[in-house]
Coordinates of C-alpha atoms and ligand atoms in Angstrom, one line a residue:
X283 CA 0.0 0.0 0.0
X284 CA 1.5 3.2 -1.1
X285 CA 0.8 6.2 1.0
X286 CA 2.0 10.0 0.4
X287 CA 1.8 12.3 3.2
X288 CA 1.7 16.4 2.2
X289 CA 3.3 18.4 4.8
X290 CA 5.8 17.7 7.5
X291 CA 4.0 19.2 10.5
X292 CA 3.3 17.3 13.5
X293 CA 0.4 15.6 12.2
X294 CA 1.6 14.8 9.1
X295 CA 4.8 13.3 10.2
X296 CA 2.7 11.4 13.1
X297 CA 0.5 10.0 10.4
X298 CA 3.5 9.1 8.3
X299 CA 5.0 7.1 11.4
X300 CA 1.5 5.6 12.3
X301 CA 0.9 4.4 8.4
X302 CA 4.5 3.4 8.5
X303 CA 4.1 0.8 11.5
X304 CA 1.3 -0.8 9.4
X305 CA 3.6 -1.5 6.9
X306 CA 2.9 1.3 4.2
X307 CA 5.2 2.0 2.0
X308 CA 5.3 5.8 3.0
X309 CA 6.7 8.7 1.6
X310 CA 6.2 12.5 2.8
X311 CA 6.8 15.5 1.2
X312 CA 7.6 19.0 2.6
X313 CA 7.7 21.8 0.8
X314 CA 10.5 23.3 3.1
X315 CA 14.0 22.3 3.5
X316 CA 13.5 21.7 6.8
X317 CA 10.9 19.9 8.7
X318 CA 8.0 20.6 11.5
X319 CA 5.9 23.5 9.4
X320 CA 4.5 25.5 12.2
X321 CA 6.5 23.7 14.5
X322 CA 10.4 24.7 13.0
X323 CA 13.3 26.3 14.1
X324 CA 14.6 29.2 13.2
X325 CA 18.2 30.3 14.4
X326 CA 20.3 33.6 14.1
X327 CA 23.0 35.1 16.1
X328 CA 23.5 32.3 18.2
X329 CA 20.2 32.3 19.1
X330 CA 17.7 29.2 18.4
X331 CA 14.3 30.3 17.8
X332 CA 11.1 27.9 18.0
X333 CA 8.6 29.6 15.3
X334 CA 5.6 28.0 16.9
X335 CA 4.3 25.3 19.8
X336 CA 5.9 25.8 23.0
X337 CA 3.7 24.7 25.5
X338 CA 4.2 21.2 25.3
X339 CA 0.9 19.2 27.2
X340 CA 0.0 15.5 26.5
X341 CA 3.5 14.4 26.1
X342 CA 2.8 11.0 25.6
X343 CA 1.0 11.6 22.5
X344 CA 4.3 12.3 21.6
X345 CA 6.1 9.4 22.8
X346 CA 3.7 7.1 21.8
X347 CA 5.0 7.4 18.4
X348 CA 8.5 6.4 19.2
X349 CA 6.8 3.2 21.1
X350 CA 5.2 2.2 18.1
X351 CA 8.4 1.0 16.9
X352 CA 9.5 -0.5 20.1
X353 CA 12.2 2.6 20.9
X354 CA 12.1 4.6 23.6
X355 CA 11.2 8.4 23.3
X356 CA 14.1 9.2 26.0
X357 CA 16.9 8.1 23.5
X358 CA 15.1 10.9 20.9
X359 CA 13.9 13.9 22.9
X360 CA 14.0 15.1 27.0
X361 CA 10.6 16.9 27.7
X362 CA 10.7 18.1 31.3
X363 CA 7.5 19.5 33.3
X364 CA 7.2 23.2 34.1
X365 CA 6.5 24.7 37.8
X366 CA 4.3 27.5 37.2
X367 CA 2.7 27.5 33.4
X368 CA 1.7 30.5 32.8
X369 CA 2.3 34.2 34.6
X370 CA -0.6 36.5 34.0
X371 CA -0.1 40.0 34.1
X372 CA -2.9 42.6 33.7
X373 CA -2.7 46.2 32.5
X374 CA -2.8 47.3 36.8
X375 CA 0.3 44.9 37.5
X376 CA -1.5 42.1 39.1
X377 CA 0.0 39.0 38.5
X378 CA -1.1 35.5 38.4
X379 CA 1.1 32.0 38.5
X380 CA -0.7 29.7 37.0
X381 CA 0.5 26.3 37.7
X382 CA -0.6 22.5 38.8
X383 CA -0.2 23.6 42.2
X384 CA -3.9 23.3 43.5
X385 CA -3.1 25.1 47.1
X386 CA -1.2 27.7 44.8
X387 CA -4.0 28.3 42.8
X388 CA -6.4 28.5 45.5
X389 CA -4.3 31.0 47.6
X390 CA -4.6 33.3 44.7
X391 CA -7.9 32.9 43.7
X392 CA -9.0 33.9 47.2
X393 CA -6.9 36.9 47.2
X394 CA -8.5 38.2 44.2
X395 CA -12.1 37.3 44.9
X396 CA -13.0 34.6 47.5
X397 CA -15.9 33.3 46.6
X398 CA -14.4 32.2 43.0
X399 CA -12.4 29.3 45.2
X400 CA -15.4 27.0 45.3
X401 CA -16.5 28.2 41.7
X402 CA -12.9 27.4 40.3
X403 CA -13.4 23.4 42.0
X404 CA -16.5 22.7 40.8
X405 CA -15.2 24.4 37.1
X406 CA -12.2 22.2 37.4
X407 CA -14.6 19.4 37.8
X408 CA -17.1 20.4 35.4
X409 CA -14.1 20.5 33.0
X410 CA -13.3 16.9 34.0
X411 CA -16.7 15.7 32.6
X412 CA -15.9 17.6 29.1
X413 CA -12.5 15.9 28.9
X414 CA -13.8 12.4 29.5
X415 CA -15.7 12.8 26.5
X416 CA -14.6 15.5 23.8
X417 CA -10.6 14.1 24.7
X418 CA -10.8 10.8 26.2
X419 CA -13.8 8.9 24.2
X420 CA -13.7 11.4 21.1
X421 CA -10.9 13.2 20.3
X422 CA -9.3 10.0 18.3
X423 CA -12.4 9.1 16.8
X424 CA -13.7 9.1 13.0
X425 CA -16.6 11.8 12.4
X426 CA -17.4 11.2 8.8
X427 CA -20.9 9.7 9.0
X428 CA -23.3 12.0 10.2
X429 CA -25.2 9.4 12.0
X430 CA -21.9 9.5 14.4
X431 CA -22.0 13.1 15.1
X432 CA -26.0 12.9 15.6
X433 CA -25.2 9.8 18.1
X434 CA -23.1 12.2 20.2
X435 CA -25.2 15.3 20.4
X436 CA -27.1 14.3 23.3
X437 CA -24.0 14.0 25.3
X438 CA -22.7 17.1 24.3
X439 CA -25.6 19.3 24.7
X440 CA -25.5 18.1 28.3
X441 CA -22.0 19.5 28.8
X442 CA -23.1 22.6 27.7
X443 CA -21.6 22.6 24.3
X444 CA -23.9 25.3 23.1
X445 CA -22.4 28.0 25.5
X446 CA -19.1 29.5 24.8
X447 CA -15.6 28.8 27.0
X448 CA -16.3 32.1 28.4
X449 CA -20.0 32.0 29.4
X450 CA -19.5 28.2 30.8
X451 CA -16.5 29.6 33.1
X452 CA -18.4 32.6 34.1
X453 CA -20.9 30.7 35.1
X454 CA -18.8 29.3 37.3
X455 CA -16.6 32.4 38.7
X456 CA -17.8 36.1 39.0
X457 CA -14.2 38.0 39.1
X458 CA -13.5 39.1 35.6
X459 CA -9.7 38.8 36.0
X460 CA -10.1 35.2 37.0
X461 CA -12.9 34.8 34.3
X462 CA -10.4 35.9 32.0
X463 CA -7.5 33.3 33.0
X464 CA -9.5 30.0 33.3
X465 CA -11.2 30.7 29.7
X466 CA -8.0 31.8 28.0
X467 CA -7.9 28.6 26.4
X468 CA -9.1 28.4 23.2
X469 CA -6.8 31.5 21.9
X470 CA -4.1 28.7 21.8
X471 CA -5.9 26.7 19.6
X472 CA -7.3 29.9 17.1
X473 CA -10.5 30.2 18.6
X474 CA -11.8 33.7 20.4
X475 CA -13.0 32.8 24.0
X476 CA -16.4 34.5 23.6
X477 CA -17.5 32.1 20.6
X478 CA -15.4 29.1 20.9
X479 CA -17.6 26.2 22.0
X480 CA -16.9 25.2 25.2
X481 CA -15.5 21.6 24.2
X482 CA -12.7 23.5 24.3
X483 CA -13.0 23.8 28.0
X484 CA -11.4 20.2 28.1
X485 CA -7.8 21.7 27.4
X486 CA -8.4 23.5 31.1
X487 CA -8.3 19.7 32.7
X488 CA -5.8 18.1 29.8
X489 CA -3.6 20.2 31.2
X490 CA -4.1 19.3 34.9
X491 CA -4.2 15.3 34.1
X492 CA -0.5 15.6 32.4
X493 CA 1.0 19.1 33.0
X494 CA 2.8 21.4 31.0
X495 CA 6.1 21.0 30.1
X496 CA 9.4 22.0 27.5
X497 CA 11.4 20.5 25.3
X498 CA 15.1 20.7 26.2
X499 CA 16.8 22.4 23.0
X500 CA 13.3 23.2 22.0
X501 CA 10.6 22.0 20.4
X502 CA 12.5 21.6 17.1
X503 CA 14.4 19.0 18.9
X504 CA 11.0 16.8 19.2
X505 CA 10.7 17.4 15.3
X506 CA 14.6 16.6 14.7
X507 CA 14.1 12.8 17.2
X508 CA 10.9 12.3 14.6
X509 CA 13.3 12.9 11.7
X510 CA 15.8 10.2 12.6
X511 CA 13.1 7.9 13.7
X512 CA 11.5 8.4 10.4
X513 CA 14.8 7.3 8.8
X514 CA 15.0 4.8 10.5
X515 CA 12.2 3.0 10.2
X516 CA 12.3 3.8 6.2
X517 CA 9.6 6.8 5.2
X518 CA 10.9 8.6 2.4
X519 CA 11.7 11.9 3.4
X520 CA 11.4 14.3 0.8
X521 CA 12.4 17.8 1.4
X522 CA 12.0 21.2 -0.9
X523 CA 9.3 20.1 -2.8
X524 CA 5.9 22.1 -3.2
X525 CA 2.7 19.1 -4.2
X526 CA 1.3 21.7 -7.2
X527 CA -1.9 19.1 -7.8
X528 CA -3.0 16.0 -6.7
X529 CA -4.1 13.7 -9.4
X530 CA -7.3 12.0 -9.7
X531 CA -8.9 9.6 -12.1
X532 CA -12.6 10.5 -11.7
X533 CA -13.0 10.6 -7.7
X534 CA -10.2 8.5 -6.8
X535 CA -7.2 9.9 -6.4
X536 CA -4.1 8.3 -7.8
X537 CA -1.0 10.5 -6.9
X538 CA 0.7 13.6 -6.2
X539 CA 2.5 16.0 -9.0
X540 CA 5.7 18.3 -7.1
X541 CA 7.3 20.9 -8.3
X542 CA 5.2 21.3 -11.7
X543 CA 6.8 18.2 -13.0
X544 CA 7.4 15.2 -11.0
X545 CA 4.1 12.9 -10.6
X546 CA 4.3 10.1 -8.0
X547 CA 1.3 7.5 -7.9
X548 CA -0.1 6.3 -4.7
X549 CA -3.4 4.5 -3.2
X550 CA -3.9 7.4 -1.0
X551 CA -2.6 10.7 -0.4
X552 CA -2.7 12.3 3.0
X553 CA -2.6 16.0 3.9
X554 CA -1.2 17.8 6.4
X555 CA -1.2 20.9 4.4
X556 CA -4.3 22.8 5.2
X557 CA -7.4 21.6 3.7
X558 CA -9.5 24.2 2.2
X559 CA -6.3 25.5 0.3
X560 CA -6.3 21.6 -0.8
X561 CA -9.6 21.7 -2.4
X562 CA -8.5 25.0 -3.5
X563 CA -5.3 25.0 -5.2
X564 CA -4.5 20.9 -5.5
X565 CA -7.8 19.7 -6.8
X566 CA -9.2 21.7 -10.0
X567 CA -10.8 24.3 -8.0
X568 CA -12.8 21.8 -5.8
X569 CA -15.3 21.8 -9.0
X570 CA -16.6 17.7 -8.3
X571 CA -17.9 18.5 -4.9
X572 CA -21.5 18.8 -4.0
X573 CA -23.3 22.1 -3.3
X574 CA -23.7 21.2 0.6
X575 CA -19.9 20.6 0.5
X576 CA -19.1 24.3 -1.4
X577 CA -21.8 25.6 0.9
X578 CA -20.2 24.3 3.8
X579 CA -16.3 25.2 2.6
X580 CA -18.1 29.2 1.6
X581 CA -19.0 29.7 5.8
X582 CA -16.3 28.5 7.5
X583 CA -14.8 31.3 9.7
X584 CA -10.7 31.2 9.7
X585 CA -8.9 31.4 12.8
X586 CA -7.0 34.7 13.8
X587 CA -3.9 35.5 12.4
X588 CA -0.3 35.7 14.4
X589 CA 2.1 38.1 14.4
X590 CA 5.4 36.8 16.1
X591 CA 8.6 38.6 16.7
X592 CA 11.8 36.9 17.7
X593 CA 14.8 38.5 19.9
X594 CA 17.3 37.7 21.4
X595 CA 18.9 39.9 24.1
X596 CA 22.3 40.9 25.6
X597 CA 21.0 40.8 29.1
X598 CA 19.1 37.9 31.0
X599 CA 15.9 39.5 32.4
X600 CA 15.4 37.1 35.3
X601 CA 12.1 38.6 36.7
X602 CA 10.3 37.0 33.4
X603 CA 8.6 33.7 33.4
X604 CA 9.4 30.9 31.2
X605 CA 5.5 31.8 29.9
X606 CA 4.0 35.1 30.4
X607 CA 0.5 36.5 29.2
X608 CA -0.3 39.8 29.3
X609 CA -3.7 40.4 29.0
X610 CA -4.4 44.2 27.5
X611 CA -7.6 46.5 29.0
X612 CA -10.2 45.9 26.2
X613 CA -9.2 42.6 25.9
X614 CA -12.7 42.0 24.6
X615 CA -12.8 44.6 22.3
X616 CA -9.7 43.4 20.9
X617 CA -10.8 39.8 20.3
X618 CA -14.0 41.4 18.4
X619 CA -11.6 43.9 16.2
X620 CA -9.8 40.4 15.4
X621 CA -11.9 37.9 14.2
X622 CA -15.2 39.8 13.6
X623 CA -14.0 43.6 12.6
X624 CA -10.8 42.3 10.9
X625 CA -9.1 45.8 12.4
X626 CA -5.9 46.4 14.1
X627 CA -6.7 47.6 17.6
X628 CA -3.4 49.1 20.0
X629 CA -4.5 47.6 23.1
X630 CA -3.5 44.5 22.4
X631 CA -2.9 41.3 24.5
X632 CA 0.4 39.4 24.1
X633 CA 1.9 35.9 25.1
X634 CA 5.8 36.3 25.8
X635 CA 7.8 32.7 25.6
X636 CA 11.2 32.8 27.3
X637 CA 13.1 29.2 26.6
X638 CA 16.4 30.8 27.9
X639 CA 14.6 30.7 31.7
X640 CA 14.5 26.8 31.7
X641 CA 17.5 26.4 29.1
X642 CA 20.2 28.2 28.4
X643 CA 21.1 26.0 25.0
X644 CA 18.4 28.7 23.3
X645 CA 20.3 31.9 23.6
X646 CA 24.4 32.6 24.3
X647 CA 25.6 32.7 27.8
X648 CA 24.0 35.8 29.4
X649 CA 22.1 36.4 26.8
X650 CA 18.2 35.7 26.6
X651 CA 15.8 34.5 23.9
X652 CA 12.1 35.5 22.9
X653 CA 9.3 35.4 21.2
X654 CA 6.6 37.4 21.7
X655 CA 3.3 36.2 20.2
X656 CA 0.0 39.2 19.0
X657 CA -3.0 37.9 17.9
X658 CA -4.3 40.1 15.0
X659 CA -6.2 39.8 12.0
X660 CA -5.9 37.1 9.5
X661 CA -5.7 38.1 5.7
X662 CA -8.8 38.6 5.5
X663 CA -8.4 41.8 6.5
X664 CA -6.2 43.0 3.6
X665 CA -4.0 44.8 6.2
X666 CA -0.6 45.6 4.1
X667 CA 1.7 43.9 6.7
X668 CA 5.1 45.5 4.8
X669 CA 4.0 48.9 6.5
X670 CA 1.9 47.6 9.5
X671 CA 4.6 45.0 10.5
X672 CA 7.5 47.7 11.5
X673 CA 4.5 49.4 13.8
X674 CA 3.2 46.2 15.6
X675 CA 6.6 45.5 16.4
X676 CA 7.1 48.7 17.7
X677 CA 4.1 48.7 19.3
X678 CA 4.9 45.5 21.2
X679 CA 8.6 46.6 22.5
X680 CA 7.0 49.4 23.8
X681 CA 4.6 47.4 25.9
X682 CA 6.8 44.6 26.8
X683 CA 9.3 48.0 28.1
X684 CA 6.8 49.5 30.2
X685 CA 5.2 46.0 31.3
X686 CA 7.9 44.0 33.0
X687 CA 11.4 45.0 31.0
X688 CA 12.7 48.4 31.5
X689 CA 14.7 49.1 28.4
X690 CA 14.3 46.4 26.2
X691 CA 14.7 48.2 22.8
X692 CA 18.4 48.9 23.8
X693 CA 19.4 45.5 24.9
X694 CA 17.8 43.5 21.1
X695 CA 20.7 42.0 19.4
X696 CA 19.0 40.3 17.4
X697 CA 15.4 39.9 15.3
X698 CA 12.8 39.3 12.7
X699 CA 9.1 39.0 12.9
X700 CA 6.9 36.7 10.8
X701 CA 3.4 38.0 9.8
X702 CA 0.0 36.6 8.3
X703 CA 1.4 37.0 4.8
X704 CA 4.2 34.4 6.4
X705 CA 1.5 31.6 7.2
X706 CA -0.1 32.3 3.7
X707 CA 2.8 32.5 1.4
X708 CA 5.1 30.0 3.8
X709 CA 2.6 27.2 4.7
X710 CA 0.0 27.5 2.0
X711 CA -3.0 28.4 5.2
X712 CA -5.9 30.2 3.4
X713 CA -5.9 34.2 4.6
X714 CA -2.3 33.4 6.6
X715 CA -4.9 32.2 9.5
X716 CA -2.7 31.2 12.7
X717 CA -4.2 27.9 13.5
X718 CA -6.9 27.0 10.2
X719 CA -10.4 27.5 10.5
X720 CA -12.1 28.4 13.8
X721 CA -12.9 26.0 16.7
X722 CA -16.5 26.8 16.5
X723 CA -19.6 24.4 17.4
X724 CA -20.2 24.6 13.6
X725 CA -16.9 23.7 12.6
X726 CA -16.1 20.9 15.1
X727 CA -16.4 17.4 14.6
X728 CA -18.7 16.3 11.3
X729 CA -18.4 19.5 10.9
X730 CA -15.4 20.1 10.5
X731 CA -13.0 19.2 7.5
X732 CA -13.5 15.2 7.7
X733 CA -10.1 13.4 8.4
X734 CA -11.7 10.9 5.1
X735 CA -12.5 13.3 2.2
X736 CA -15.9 13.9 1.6
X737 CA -15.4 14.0 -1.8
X738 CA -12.4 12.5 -3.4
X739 CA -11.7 8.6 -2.2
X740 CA -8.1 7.7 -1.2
X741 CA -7.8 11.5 0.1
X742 CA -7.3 11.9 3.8
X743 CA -6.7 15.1 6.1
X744 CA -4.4 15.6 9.8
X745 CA -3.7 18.4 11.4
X746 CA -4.5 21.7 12.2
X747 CA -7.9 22.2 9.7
X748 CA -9.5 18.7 11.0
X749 CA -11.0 17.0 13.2
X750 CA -10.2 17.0 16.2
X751 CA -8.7 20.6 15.6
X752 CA -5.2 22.8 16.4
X753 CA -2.7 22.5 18.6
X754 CA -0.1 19.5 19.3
X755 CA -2.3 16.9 20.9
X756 CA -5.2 17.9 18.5
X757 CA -3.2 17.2 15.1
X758 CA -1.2 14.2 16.9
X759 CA -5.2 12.6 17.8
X760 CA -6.0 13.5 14.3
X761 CA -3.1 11.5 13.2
X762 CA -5.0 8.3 15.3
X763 CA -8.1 9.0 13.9
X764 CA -6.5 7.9 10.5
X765 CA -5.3 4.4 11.7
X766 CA -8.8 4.0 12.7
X767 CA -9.8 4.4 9.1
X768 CA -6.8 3.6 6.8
Ligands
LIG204 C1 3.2 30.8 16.8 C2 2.5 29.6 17.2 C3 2.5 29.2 18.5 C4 1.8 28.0 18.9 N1 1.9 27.5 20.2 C5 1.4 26.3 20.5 C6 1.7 25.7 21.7 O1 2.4 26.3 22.5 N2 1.2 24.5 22.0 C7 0.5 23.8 21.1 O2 0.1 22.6 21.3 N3 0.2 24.3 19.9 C8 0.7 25.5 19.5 N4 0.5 26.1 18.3 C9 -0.4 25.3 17.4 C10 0.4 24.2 16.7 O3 1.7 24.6 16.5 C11 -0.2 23.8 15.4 O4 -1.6 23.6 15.6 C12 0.4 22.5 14.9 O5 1.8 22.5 15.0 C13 0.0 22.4 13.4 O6 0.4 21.2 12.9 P1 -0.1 20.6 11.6 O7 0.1 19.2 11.6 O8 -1.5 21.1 11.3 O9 0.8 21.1 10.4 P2 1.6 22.5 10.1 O10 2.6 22.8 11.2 O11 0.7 23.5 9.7 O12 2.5 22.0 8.8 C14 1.9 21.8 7.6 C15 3.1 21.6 6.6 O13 2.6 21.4 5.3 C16 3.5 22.0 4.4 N5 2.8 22.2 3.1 C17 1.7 22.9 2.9 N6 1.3 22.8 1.6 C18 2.2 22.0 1.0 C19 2.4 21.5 -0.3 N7 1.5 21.9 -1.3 N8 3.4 20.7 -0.6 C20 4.3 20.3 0.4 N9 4.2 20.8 1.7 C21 3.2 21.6 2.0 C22 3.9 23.2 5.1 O14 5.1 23.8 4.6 C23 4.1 22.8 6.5 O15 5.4 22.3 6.8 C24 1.1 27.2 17.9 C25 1.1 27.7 16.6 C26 1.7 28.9 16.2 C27 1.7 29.3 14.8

């Protein structure tokens, strides 16, 4: 059985492994040089940058692939837990450590509102009850028949599904500061808080069952131990090449062209590249699909775009956690101007990632490495981001300066920022979006991309654009949804 994978993110090199130990004879493409998509490593100046996932939950999602084989993950990569996850800061200086410290947590709640203690347990467990089923029972399963889906709605109508990761944790704690940090959630995965269905809820308790941890040398080490494992368990790795169409004969699809002149044939093809610039760009315009299926494709809302700026520093600033957010005054207002008004807006909110606190490989001695992380629009917006991206960036060190590090401008050695038009051009994502389309209610599950084409037969999607949705552990279960059905 011949199998081609398109795109070397995590889900498409999990789902070339996973083919791979059923004996496939597997071969994936990348279109870059280099490996991991969203997930590589950039380095300058002595400074290693990772572009993208750095909050590493579910580890053994990971390492499971490495047992498939019979090897053990420790001989590939060295992820180590975290102590405190996140630091909150708000616009007034208050800070929050956010950690898996329950007594921790609890002491701070009830110095910001007491009565949110009790509200914050039974959330916790409420969250419990949406992880047993949207991770545990669902998260790796097929949702290609409707009758599937239809099966599942009672349960998830119980859980609330309806109601939006911000109105379910409201419900649940009165203190908007608090409100704000427990339903933060879905932002990591592309979704806005006050829309995102709150399914996404579950990634509150996913990371209390397994923590959050790092990868030492960064995640691009994970992506380099799946690289040599790859190799040597024999999937053709091959590098530089762009997949221009996929080839059909009728509705079955028989191979891959690259690079405008090389066709490969294969019994199915599997994408990892985002799926409605699939239909778009591989397969003639998407013309053989049905109305409900264009219909469908037409109203999908995209995820928000990223704007990311990388520095390294000649001083250490100790006082920063390993992950900050900063949460900015309108923070609602923001997330509106973002994925509804498609606008700019300067008050912006921020997620600050500092490797160099937990391992000094990242940056030179005494030096410190960044990134700094702004949701904004995606593409959509037609924001010309070779004058807008000099001002964000500006913007941002000015923030960062008067937040929590007193002259920062002056101590950048080194930088670059990537944009929407990075995400677009780069990885081929329709409007640059950061994290594919949105984690809505109607885009979740059947609803969602299906992992088995709904239209062409031998095509199959992982990652980002379907189901179960972004993030690591989401594109690594999507990978496990495909040995279910392949
Ligand atoms: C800045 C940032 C921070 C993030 N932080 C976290 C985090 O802390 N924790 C977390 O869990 N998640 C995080 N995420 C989300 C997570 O990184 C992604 O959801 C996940 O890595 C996406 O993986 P994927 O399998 O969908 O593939 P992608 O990483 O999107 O890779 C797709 C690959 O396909 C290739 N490709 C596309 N088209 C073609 C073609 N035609 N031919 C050949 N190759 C092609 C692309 O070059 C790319 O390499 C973050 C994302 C970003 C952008």
């Amino acid at each position: 059985m011949k199998s081609i994978v398109i795109g070397a993110g995590f889900g498409g090199i999990a789902a070339a492994l996973r083919l791979r130990a059923k004996k496939h004879d597997v071969t994936i493409i990348e279109k870059h040089n280099d490996l991991g998509g969203r997930a590589r490593v950039f380095k300058k100046n002595g400074f290693t940058f990772d572009a993208g996932p750095t909050v590493i939950t579910a580890p053994h999602l990971i390492n499971e692939l490495f047992e498939l084989f019979n090897k053990n993950p420790k001989d590939y990569i060295d992820i180590t837990p975290l102590n405190t996850w996140y630091r909150f800061i708000f616009d007034d200086g208050m800070k929050f450590d956010y950690s898996g410290n329950e007594e921790l947590m609890k002491e701070q709640i009830e110095k910001i509102y007491k009565a949110d203690v009790k509200g914050y347990e039974n959330l916790v467990k409420f969250t419990k009850r949406i992880f047993d089923k949207g991770f545990t029972e669902l998260a790796d399963m097929p949702f290609d028949k409707p009758f599937f889906m239809m099966k599942q709605l009672p349960a998830l109508l119980n859980l609330k599904s309806y109601k939006s990761v911000y109105t379910l944790v409201s419900s649940y704690v009165k203190n908007e500061k608090l409100r704000r940090i427990f339903s933060m959630h879905p932002l990591l995965v592309g979704g806005n808080p006050f829309t995102t269905t709150s399914i996404y809820g579950l990634i509150l308790y996913l990371e209390k069952k397994w923590g959050i941890h790092y990868s030492m040398g960064g995640t691009g080490n994970i992506i380099k131990g799946l690289e040599k494992l790859m190799n040597e368990v024999g999937v053709e790795i091959i590098k530089n090449s762009e997949v221009n169409k996929i080839i059909l004969e009728k509705n079955k699809i028989t191979g891959v062209q690259i690079n405008n002149q090389t066709n490969i044939n294969a019994n199915n093809v599997i994408c990892n590249a985002d799926p409605p610039a699939v239909y778009e760009k591989l397969l003639n315009e998407n013309n053989n699909s049905s109305f409900l299926f264009k219909w469908k494709k037409k109203r999908m809302e995209y995820s928000m775009g990223l704007f990311v700026y990388y520095f390294g520093t000649k001083k250490k600033y100790e006082n920063v956690e390993h992950h900050t957010i900063k949460f900015g005054n309108k923070y609602k207002e923001h997330l509106i101007d973002i994925f509804d008004k498609k606008k700019l807006n300067n008050d912006i909110s921020y997620y600050l990632h500092r490797p160099s606190a937990t391992d000094q490989s990242m940056a030179p001695d005494g030096n410190d490495c960044f990134y700094v992380l702004v949701p904004v629009p995606n593409n959509q917006s037609k924001i010309n981001w070779d004058t807008e991206g000099e001002k964000m960036k500006n913007l941002v060190i000015d923030k960062m300066e008067q937040d929590l590090m007193p002259n920062l401008k002056a101590n950048i050695i080194s930088d670059f920022y990537l944009t929407p038009d990075y995400f677009e051009k780069e990885l081929n994502t329709k409007y640059g979006s950061g994290f594919s389309i949105q984690p809505k209610f109607t885009q979740s599950a059947y609803f969602r991309f299906h992992n088995k084409s709904e239209i062409y037969d031998g095509l199959y999607f992982v990652g980002a654009g379907t189901h179960p949705g972004a993030g690591v552990p989401g594109v690594l279960s999507s990978a496990k949804v495909l040995d279910k059905i392949l």
